[in-house]
Amino acid sequence: MKTICLIPGDGIGQEVIPAAAEVLQALKLDLTFVEAQAGFACFEKHGSALPEDSLALARRSDAVLFGATSSPSTIVAGYRSPILALRREFDLYANLRPVFSLPGSFSRPDIDLLIVRENTEGLYSGREYRDGDAAVAERVISRQGSERIVRIACEQAMARSKAGGKSPRLTIVHKANVLKLTDGLFRECALKVAAEFPEIQVNESLVDAAAMKLVKAPESLDVLVTTNLFGDILSDEASALVGGLGVAPSANVGKGSPVFEPVHGSAPDIAGQGIANPVGALLSSVMMLETLGFTEAAGRLRQAVLDTLATGLCTVDLGGKASTRQFTNAVINRLN
Ligand code: NAI
Ligand code: MG
């Protein structure tokens, strides 16, 4: 028996996570669900965006399914983004963001890539300060942080190759031509670790060129590994190739309970309307089931989502008319 901690969060997190939970229940697995509060609404109500009891529930669970939370772009005293706190607290240093073609005219064909984003350092280290009329952010890159993220990227490349029969390829994405010390170290560590995997064909790309390549020739890419902010930006960009943020899943893995979350945010522009696309949350659930060892069920759920999309049913963001409810019901009907 495995315990899943659901953290819907804010905005459409409150719509897509309950939808995913219903679908997971329809799989009739040996799963128990607990729910924890987090996010901006939680902060306004309880004075903490990630209360101690939520953190404790997440820690005791085998996995966390996280929706999204709203983070203000200004400083709000006492507020700290719960997803950043969870990544830090559980040392979830790797963010795995697969991007693959989906059945529908909203998606380009022949894409099957994985962005491996470093999740704990870089420009997200929280080391920012004001110096009069200037402001400085410290971009921390460490040998340990770089080596472990590239190692997991190489392991992912090997596993994908084994599963899919294609030869493994790794693209190291950096900006070492300008950031000679920080990305210079990242690049040096990446090349060293990748050399331990002789089967993997390794190449490197400056981040700006990688952004172009993602649009121009995404079919040529397999696994990309990069630092925190570059990975954040490139993965949103890559999601647009196959339908956009509404379909993009992710896994945060490392030491503590793994956290699975759609890549999108709380989408305040559509929250409460019942039209949010649940596919990102459903495909994140697939990644969660795989990680928990429910391989057969993961395959069944993935196929049910793909088959539902293949009928032409989809939400507004993909050019369709289905509501969250209608799409979710269609997936559940396929599972039954
Ligand atoms: P967003 O991802 O919430 O929305 C961007 C655009 O994509 C919006 O037009 C939205 O309607 C659309 N969209 C996103 N997910 C969708 C879905 N499932 N179905 C249909 N349309 C969808 O990003 P935005 O607007 O930049 O940020 C909104 C809030 O979310 C901010 O407070 C931000 O801090 C937070 N955020 C939280 C994240 C997290 O909790 N991991 C990640 C990204 C943003
Ligand atoms: Mg993002």
XYZ file of N, CA, C and O in Angstrom, residues 184-323:
560
model
N 31.088 27.411 -16.601
C 32.343 26.703 -16.893
C 32.466 25.482 -15.997
O 32.822 24.383 -16.455
N 32.122 25.655 -14.718
C 32.181 24.528 -13.778
C 31.104 23.485 -14.116
O 31.368 22.282 -14.103
N 29.902 23.970 -14.437
C 28.823 23.046 -14.793
C 29.242 22.195 -16.001
O 29.098 20.970 -16.009
N 29.787 22.858 -17.006
C 30.198 22.163 -18.228
C 31.295 21.130 -17.935
O 31.227 19.988 -18.401
N 32.277 21.561 -17.143
C 33.393 20.656 -16.801
C 32.866 19.404 -16.079
O 33.226 18.271 -16.433
N 31.986 19.606 -15.096
C 31.421 18.467 -14.350
C 30.586 17.582 -15.274
O 30.620 16.345 -15.184
N 29.811 18.228 -16.159
C 28.917 17.480 -17.037
C 29.714 16.571 -17.976
O 29.397 15.385 -18.143
N 30.775 17.127 -18.564
C 31.570 16.330 -19.498
C 32.244 15.163 -18.767
O 32.335 14.054 -19.297
N 32.674 15.417 -17.526
C 33.343 14.377 -16.750
C 32.371 13.233 -16.424
O 32.683 12.056 -16.638
N 31.190 13.570 -15.928
C 30.224 12.526 -15.565
C 29.744 11.787 -16.811
O 29.642 10.555 -16.822
N 29.469 12.532 -17.872
C 28.951 11.896 -19.102
C 29.962 10.899 -19.663
O 29.573 9.888 -20.272
N 31.246 11.168 -19.439
C 32.280 10.260 -19.952
C 32.223 8.889 -19.272
O 32.766 7.911 -19.788
N 31.535 8.826 -18.110
C 31.370 7.524 -17.433
C 30.333 6.656 -18.137
O 30.117 5.506 -17.763
N 29.631 7.232 -19.111
C 28.583 6.497 -19.836
C 28.972 6.438 -21.319
O 28.473 7.223 -22.133
N 29.884 5.516 -21.664
C 30.426 5.515 -23.034
C 29.377 5.273 -24.124
O 29.579 5.669 -25.270
N 28.232 4.656 -23.754
C 27.195 4.393 -24.772
C 26.476 5.668 -25.193
O 25.842 5.713 -26.238
N 26.552 6.702 -24.344
C 25.778 7.913 -24.635
C 26.551 8.837 -25.567
O 27.710 9.149 -25.335
N 25.857 9.257 -26.622
C 26.440 10.236 -27.532
C 26.217 11.613 -26.905
O 25.081 12.030 -26.700
N 27.306 12.293 -26.586
C 27.206 13.550 -25.834
C 27.539 14.736 -26.724
O 28.505 14.699 -27.487
N 26.714 15.775 -26.644
C 27.112 17.033 -27.272
C 26.709 18.188 -26.372
O 26.039 18.001 -25.367
N 27.144 19.396 -26.704
C 26.811 20.542 -25.875
C 26.243 21.653 -26.730
O 26.495 21.714 -27.928
N 25.437 22.505 -26.100
C 24.809 23.595 -26.831
C 24.706 24.807 -25.913
O 24.365 24.675 -24.732
N 25.029 25.975 -26.436
C 24.802 27.198 -25.655
C 23.289 27.387 -25.547
O 22.548 27.009 -26.461
N 22.842 27.948 -24.442
C 21.403 27.935 -24.166
C 20.593 28.670 -25.236
O 19.481 28.243 -25.577
N 21.126 29.744 -25.781
C 20.365 30.472 -26.809
C 20.209 29.629 -28.070
O 19.132 29.585 -28.678
N 21.271 28.932 -28.443
C 21.177 28.050 -29.606
C 20.239 26.879 -29.312
O 19.485 26.431 -30.194
N 20.255 26.403 -28.066
C 19.371 25.295 -27.698
C 17.907 25.726 -27.804
O 17.045 24.945 -28.241
N 17.630 26.987 -27.430
C 16.261 27.500 -27.523
C 15.794 27.500 -28.974
O 14.647 27.167 -29.282
N 16.696 27.844 -29.879
C 16.377 27.858 -31.305
C 16.167 26.436 -31.812
O 15.193 26.133 -32.495
N 17.057 25.548 -31.400
C 16.989 24.158 -31.863
C 15.693 23.476 -31.411
O 15.125 22.656 -32.131
N 15.243 23.847 -30.217
C 13.998 23.266 -29.702
C 12.823 23.575 -30.620
O 11.916 22.772 -30.770
N 12.844 24.750 -31.213
C 11.754 25.128 -32.113
C 11.989 24.553 -33.504
O 11.080 24.046 -34.150
N 13.241 24.604 -33.950
C 13.536 24.244 -35.331
C 13.622 22.736 -35.564
O 13.133 22.239 -36.579
N 14.251 22.030 -34.656
C 14.460 20.587 -34.888
C 14.315 19.778 -33.604
O 15.239 19.068 -33.189
N 13.152 19.858 -32.951
C 13.002 19.146 -31.670
C 13.081 17.629 -31.831
O 13.422 16.939 -30.866
N 12.810 17.142 -33.045
C 12.861 15.691 -33.280
C 14.270 15.154 -33.099
O 14.469 13.966 -32.855
N 15.269 16.042 -33.231
C 16.665 15.584 -33.169
C 17.165 15.486 -31.721
O 18.276 15.042 -31.484
N 16.328 15.900 -30.749
C 16.795 15.954 -29.363
C 16.304 14.769 -28.543
O 15.202 14.274 -28.742
N 17.134 14.337 -27.596
C 16.755 13.236 -26.694
C 16.740 13.789 -25.264
O 15.754 14.398 -24.846
N 17.819 13.675 -24.521
C 17.848 14.210 -23.151
C 18.682 15.493 -23.134
O 19.778 15.540 -23.685
N 18.127 16.537 -22.526
C 18.860 17.788 -22.332
C 19.072 17.962 -20.838
O 18.148 17.741 -20.054
N 20.263 18.363 -20.448
C 20.493 18.621 -19.019
C 21.011 20.036 -18.868
O 21.854 20.495 -19.638
N 20.449 20.754 -17.878
C 20.842 22.144 -17.740
C 20.593 22.677 -16.333
O 20.024 21.990 -15.488
N 21.025 23.904 -16.115
C 20.891 24.542 -14.800
C 19.455 25.022 -14.595
O 18.638 25.014 -15.518
N 19.174 25.470 -13.378
C 17.810 25.726 -12.920
C 16.980 26.670 -13.806
O 15.939 26.267 -14.346
N 17.409 27.889 -13.976
C 16.587 28.853 -14.725
C 16.493 28.492 -16.207
O 15.419 28.587 -16.813
N 17.612 28.060 -16.797
C 17.567 27.676 -18.213
C 16.555 26.535 -18.408
O 15.787 26.517 -19.370
N 16.555 25.589 -17.472
C 15.641 24.453 -17.577
C 14.194 24.878 -17.418
O 13.293 24.348 -18.086
N 13.963 25.844 -16.538
C 12.613 26.375 -16.339
C 12.098 26.966 -17.646
O 10.999 26.659 -18.110
N 12.914 27.803 -18.263
C 12.481 28.509 -19.475
C 12.356 27.537 -20.653
O 11.355 27.530 -21.364
N 13.362 26.700 -20.843
C 13.335 25.790 -21.998
C 12.176 24.799 -21.908
O 11.619 24.398 -22.927
N 11.802 24.403 -20.674
C 10.725 23.412 -20.588
C 9.355 24.023 -20.885
O 8.507 23.373 -21.478
N 9.139 25.272 -20.502
C 7.890 25.925 -20.922
C 7.876 26.070 -22.444
O 6.855 25.837 -23.096
N 9.009 26.471 -23.003
C 9.103 26.620 -24.459
C 8.795 25.288 -25.142
O 7.989 25.220 -26.072
N 9.422 24.226 -24.643
C 9.258 22.909 -25.269
C 7.814 22.428 -25.184
O 7.310 21.764 -26.098
N 7.115 22.775 -24.089
C 5.730 22.310 -23.945
C 4.858 22.839 -25.083
O 3.896 22.198 -25.498
N 5.217 24.025 -25.596
C 4.418 24.632 -26.666
C 4.457 23.812 -27.951
O 3.582 23.924 -28.805
N 5.463 22.963 -28.097
C 5.572 22.131 -29.296
C 4.479 21.069 -29.342
O 4.122 20.573 -30.401
N 3.971 20.699 -28.182
C 3.026 19.575 -28.128
C 1.674 19.968 -27.511
O 0.907 19.104 -27.101
N 1.380 21.265 -27.461
C 0.070 21.683 -26.973
C 0.114 22.756 -25.897
O -0.886 23.386 -25.610
N 1.256 22.930 -25.260
C 1.373 24.012 -24.279
C 1.435 23.538 -22.846
O 1.498 22.341 -22.557
N 1.371 24.514 -21.945
C 1.555 24.221 -20.518
C 0.503 23.266 -19.961
O 0.773 22.525 -19.017
N -0.672 23.270 -20.543
C -1.753 22.425 -20.029
C -1.474 20.935 -20.109
O -2.127 20.140 -19.422
N -0.519 20.526 -20.940
C -0.262 19.088 -21.112
C 1.073 18.635 -20.515
O 1.400 17.449 -20.570
N 1.857 19.576 -19.957
C 3.236 19.237 -19.580
C 3.333 18.666 -18.164
O 2.949 19.319 -17.197
N 3.892 17.452 -18.021
C 4.063 16.856 -16.688
C 5.488 17.026 -16.173
O 6.403 17.336 -16.940
N 5.667 16.795 -14.867
C 7.032 16.793 -14.346
C 7.130 15.979 -13.066
O 6.135 15.714 -12.390
N 8.368 15.598 -12.759
C 8.673 14.896 -11.515
C 9.855 15.593 -10.866
O 10.832 15.926 -11.538
N 9.736 15.836 -9.552
C 10.866 16.347 -8.772
C 11.378 15.180 -7.945
O 10.650 14.677 -7.081
N 12.608 14.757 -8.224
C 13.129 13.602 -7.498
C 14.486 13.907 -6.879
O 15.211 14.786 -7.326
N 14.803 13.164 -5.830
C 16.061 13.367 -5.117
C 16.070 12.489 -3.890
O 15.924 11.288 -3.987
N 16.159 13.130 -2.714
C 16.298 12.336 -1.492
C 14.965 12.000 -0.826
O 14.694 10.859 -0.520
N 14.102 12.996 -0.570
C 12.852 12.753 0.157
C 11.719 12.309 -0.743
O 11.953 11.874 -1.883
N 10.478 12.424 -0.235
C 9.302 12.025 -1.022
C 9.312 12.745 -2.367
O 9.393 13.971 -2.413
N 9.202 11.998 -3.453
C 9.187 12.648 -4.765
C 7.895 13.451 -4.954
O 6.842 13.056 -4.460
N 8.003 14.580 -5.644
C 6.857 15.456 -5.870
C 6.568 15.527 -7.371
O 7.443 15.902 -8.156
N 5.333 15.167 -7.727
C 4.927 15.161 -9.129
C 3.986 16.332 -9.348
O 3.065 16.546 -8.555
N 4.214 17.092 -10.409
C 3.382 18.289 -10.617
C 3.314 18.652 -12.083
O 4.309 18.542 -12.799
N 2.117 19.100 -12.520
C 2.073 19.678 -13.862
C 2.999 20.894 -13.887
O 3.180 21.559 -12.867
N 3.583 21.168 -15.057
C 4.551 22.270 -15.161
C 3.864 23.636 -14.988
O 4.471 24.596 -14.530
N 2.564 23.694 -15.306
C 1.875 24.988 -15.283
C 1.720 25.562 -13.876
O 1.891 24.871 -12.877
N 1.342 26.848 -13.832
C 1.081 27.516 -12.564
C -0.404 27.495 -12.233
O -1.154 26.630 -12.715
N -0.829 28.454 -11.417
C -2.200 28.448 -10.906
C -3.209 29.047 -11.893
O -4.406 29.015 -11.637
N -2.712 29.587 -12.993
C -3.562 30.119 -14.080
C -4.748 30.941 -13.577
O -5.910 30.587 -13.834
N -4.493 32.050 -12.897
C -5.615 32.847 -12.367
C -6.574 33.334 -13.451
O -7.745 33.572 -13.166
N -6.088 33.428 -14.689
C -6.960 33.919 -15.770
C -8.107 32.964 -16.102
O -9.116 33.381 -16.664
N -7.957 31.682 -15.776
C -9.040 30.739 -16.088
C -9.542 29.991 -14.841
O -10.447 29.160 -14.948
N -8.954 30.287 -13.687
C -9.317 29.534 -12.480
C -10.798 29.700 -12.151
O -11.374 30.774 -12.349
N -11.410 28.622 -11.675
C -12.810 28.662 -11.245
C -13.819 28.487 -12.365
O -15.015 28.435 -12.129
N -13.345 28.369 -13.603
C -14.270 28.251 -14.735
C -14.524 26.803 -15.152
O -15.332 26.539 -16.036
N -13.765 25.872 -14.566
C -13.967 24.463 -14.911
C -13.447 24.083 -16.285
O -13.883 23.088 -16.874
N -12.508 24.879 -16.812
C -12.025 24.596 -18.165
C -10.535 24.231 -18.198
O -9.954 24.056 -19.271
N -9.908 24.116 -17.033
C -8.466 23.807 -16.999
C -8.200 22.433 -17.600
O -8.968 21.484 -17.401
N -7.113 22.344 -18.312
C -6.721 21.077 -18.920
C -6.102 20.160 -17.851
O -5.088 20.520 -17.252
N -6.668 18.984 -17.626
C -6.098 18.097 -16.595
C -4.976 17.203 -17.111
O -4.419 16.409 -16.340
N -4.624 17.306 -18.403
C -3.650 16.364 -18.985
C -2.283 16.456 -18.299
O -1.651 15.437 -18.005
N -1.820 17.672 -17.996
C -0.521 17.813 -17.312
C -0.526 17.093 -15.970
O 0.438 16.397 -15.616
N -1.623 17.237 -15.231
C -1.734 16.559 -13.926
C -1.866 15.042 -14.114
O -1.318 14.260 -13.323
N -2.567 14.617 -15.162
C -2.740 13.174 -15.399
C -1.420 12.530 -15.823
O -1.068 11.435 -15.362
N -0.678 13.215 -16.698
C 0.611 12.643 -17.128
C 1.642 12.701 -15.992
O 2.534 11.849 -15.909
N 1.493 13.664 -15.087
C 2.345 13.673 -13.885
C 1.998 12.475 -13.008
O 2.879 11.872 -12.386
N 0.708 12.132 -12.963
C 0.275 10.947 -12.210
C 0.854 9.667 -12.816
O 1.202 8.734 -12.088
N 0.973 9.642 -14.129
C 1.600 8.496 -14.800
C 3.051 8.350 -14.327
O 3.508 7.251 -13.972
N 3.761 9.488 -14.285
C 5.159 9.459 -13.825
C 5.227 8.986 -12.377
O 6.129 8.238 -11.986
N 4.241 9.403 -11.575
C 4.207 8.998 -10.163
C 4.002 7.488 -10.047
O 4.708 6.812 -9.278
N 3.056 6.958 -10.820
C 2.788 5.515 -10.751
C 4.023 4.721 -11.178
O 4.349 3.690 -10.581
N 4.711 5.201 -12.215
C 5.938 4.514 -12.661
C 6.962 4.482 -11.528
O 7.557 3.445 -11.234
N 7.140 5.626 -10.885
C 8.127 5.724 -9.805
C 7.762 4.823 -8.630
O 8.637 4.247 -7.982
N 6.452 4.693 -8.359
C 6.008 3.871 -7.229
C 5.969 2.380 -7.574
O 5.629 1.552 -6.732
N 6.282 2.052 -8.829
C 6.335 0.647 -9.226
C 5.035 0.097 -9.798
O 4.941 -1.092 -10.087
N 4.028 0.963 -9.992
C 2.764 0.522 -10.615
C 2.900 0.650 -12.141
O 2.199 1.450 -12.774
N 3.793 -0.135 -12.706
C 4.155 0.042 -14.117
C 2.979 -0.215 -15.059
O 2.737 0.550 -15.996
N 2.251 -1.294 -14.781
C 1.131 -1.663 -15.661
C 0.058 -0.578 -15.622
O -0.452 -0.137 -16.655
N -0.276 -0.116 -14.432
C -1.314 0.920 -14.277
C -0.864 2.231 -14.921
O -1.668 2.943 -15.520
N 0.418 2.531 -14.809
C 0.946 3.751 -15.427
C 0.723 3.695 -16.934
O 0.272 4.668 -17.554
N 1.018 2.547 -17.514
C 0.838 2.363 -18.956
C -0.626 2.483 -19.352
O -0.968 3.100 -20.363
N -1.493 1.899 -18.515
C -2.939 1.960 -18.785
C -3.443 3.401 -18.744
O -4.209 3.829 -19.598
N -2.990 4.154 -17.754
C -3.447 5.543 -17.619
C -2.920 6.396 -18.777
O -3.659 7.182 -19.381
N -1.661 6.212 -19.090
C -1.073 6.973 -20.191
C -1.849 6.714 -21.489
O -2.206 7.632 -22.228
N -2.139 5.430 -21.725
C -2.855 5.063 -22.945
C -4.267 5.648 -22.947
O -4.754 6.108 -23.986
N -4.919 5.647 -21.790
C -6.285 6.196 -21.711
C -6.286 7.694 -22.030
O -7.193 8.188 -22.711
N -5.267 8.408 -21.568
C -5.175 9.841 -21.864
C -4.936 10.045 -23.364
O -5.606 10.855 -24.019
N -3.994 9.276 -23.927
C -3.680 9.417 -25.356
C -4.888 9.044 -26.214
O -5.211 9.737 -27.184
N -5.587 7.952 -25.845
C -6.745 7.514 -26.630
C -7.875 8.539 -26.562
O -8.586 8.756 -27.550
N -8.031 9.161 -25.395
C -9.080 10.177 -25.258
C -8.761 11.366 -26.161
O -9.630 11.859 -26.890
N -7.509 11.813 -26.148
C -7.113 12.924 -27.023
C -7.281 12.546 -28.496
O -7.682 13.367 -29.317
N -7.003 11.285 -28.806
C -7.079 10.831 -30.199
C -8.513 10.879 -30.746
O -8.721 10.957 -31.962
N -9.510 10.868 -29.845
C -10.900 10.982 -30.322
C -11.231 12.421 -30.708
O -12.303 12.691 -31.244
N -10.322 13.345 -30.399
C -10.569 14.757 -30.721
C -11.102 15.537 -29.533
O -11.231 16.758 -29.593
N -11.420 14.811 -28.441
C -11.901 15.511 -27.242
C -10.727 16.232 -26.582
O -9.696 15.614 -26.306
N -10.874 17.535 -26.358
C -9.822 18.257 -25.633
C -10.357 19.575 -25.110
O -11.429 20.036 -25.506
N -9.606 20.163 -24.192
C -10.020 21.411 -23.544
C -9.704 22.620 -24.434
O -9.036 22.497 -25.467
N -10.185 23.784 -23.985
C -10.125 25.011 -24.784
C -8.693 25.393 -25.182
O -8.442 25.832 -26.303
N -7.735 25.195 -24.254
C -6.341 25.565 -24.550
C -5.777 24.791 -25.729
O -4.839 25.232 -26.383
N -6.369 23.617 -26.024
C -5.895 22.803 -27.144
C -6.790 22.993 -28.380
O -6.654 22.277 -29.365
N -7.723 23.931 -28.273
C -8.602 24.216 -29.408
C -9.921 23.463 -29.360
O -10.698 23.492 -30.318
N -10.185 22.784 -28.243
C -11.430 22.020 -28.129
C -12.482 22.731 -27.302
O -12.380 23.942 -27.055
N -13.490 21.955 -26.887
C -14.604 22.560 -26.142
C -14.849 21.857 -24.810
O -15.707 22.275 -24.027
N -14.113 20.783 -24.539
C -14.389 19.980 -23.344
C -14.049 20.746 -22.069
O -13.083 21.507 -22.019
N -14.842 20.504 -21.047
C -14.532 21.038 -19.721
C -13.589 20.062 -19.022
O -13.369 18.941 -19.496
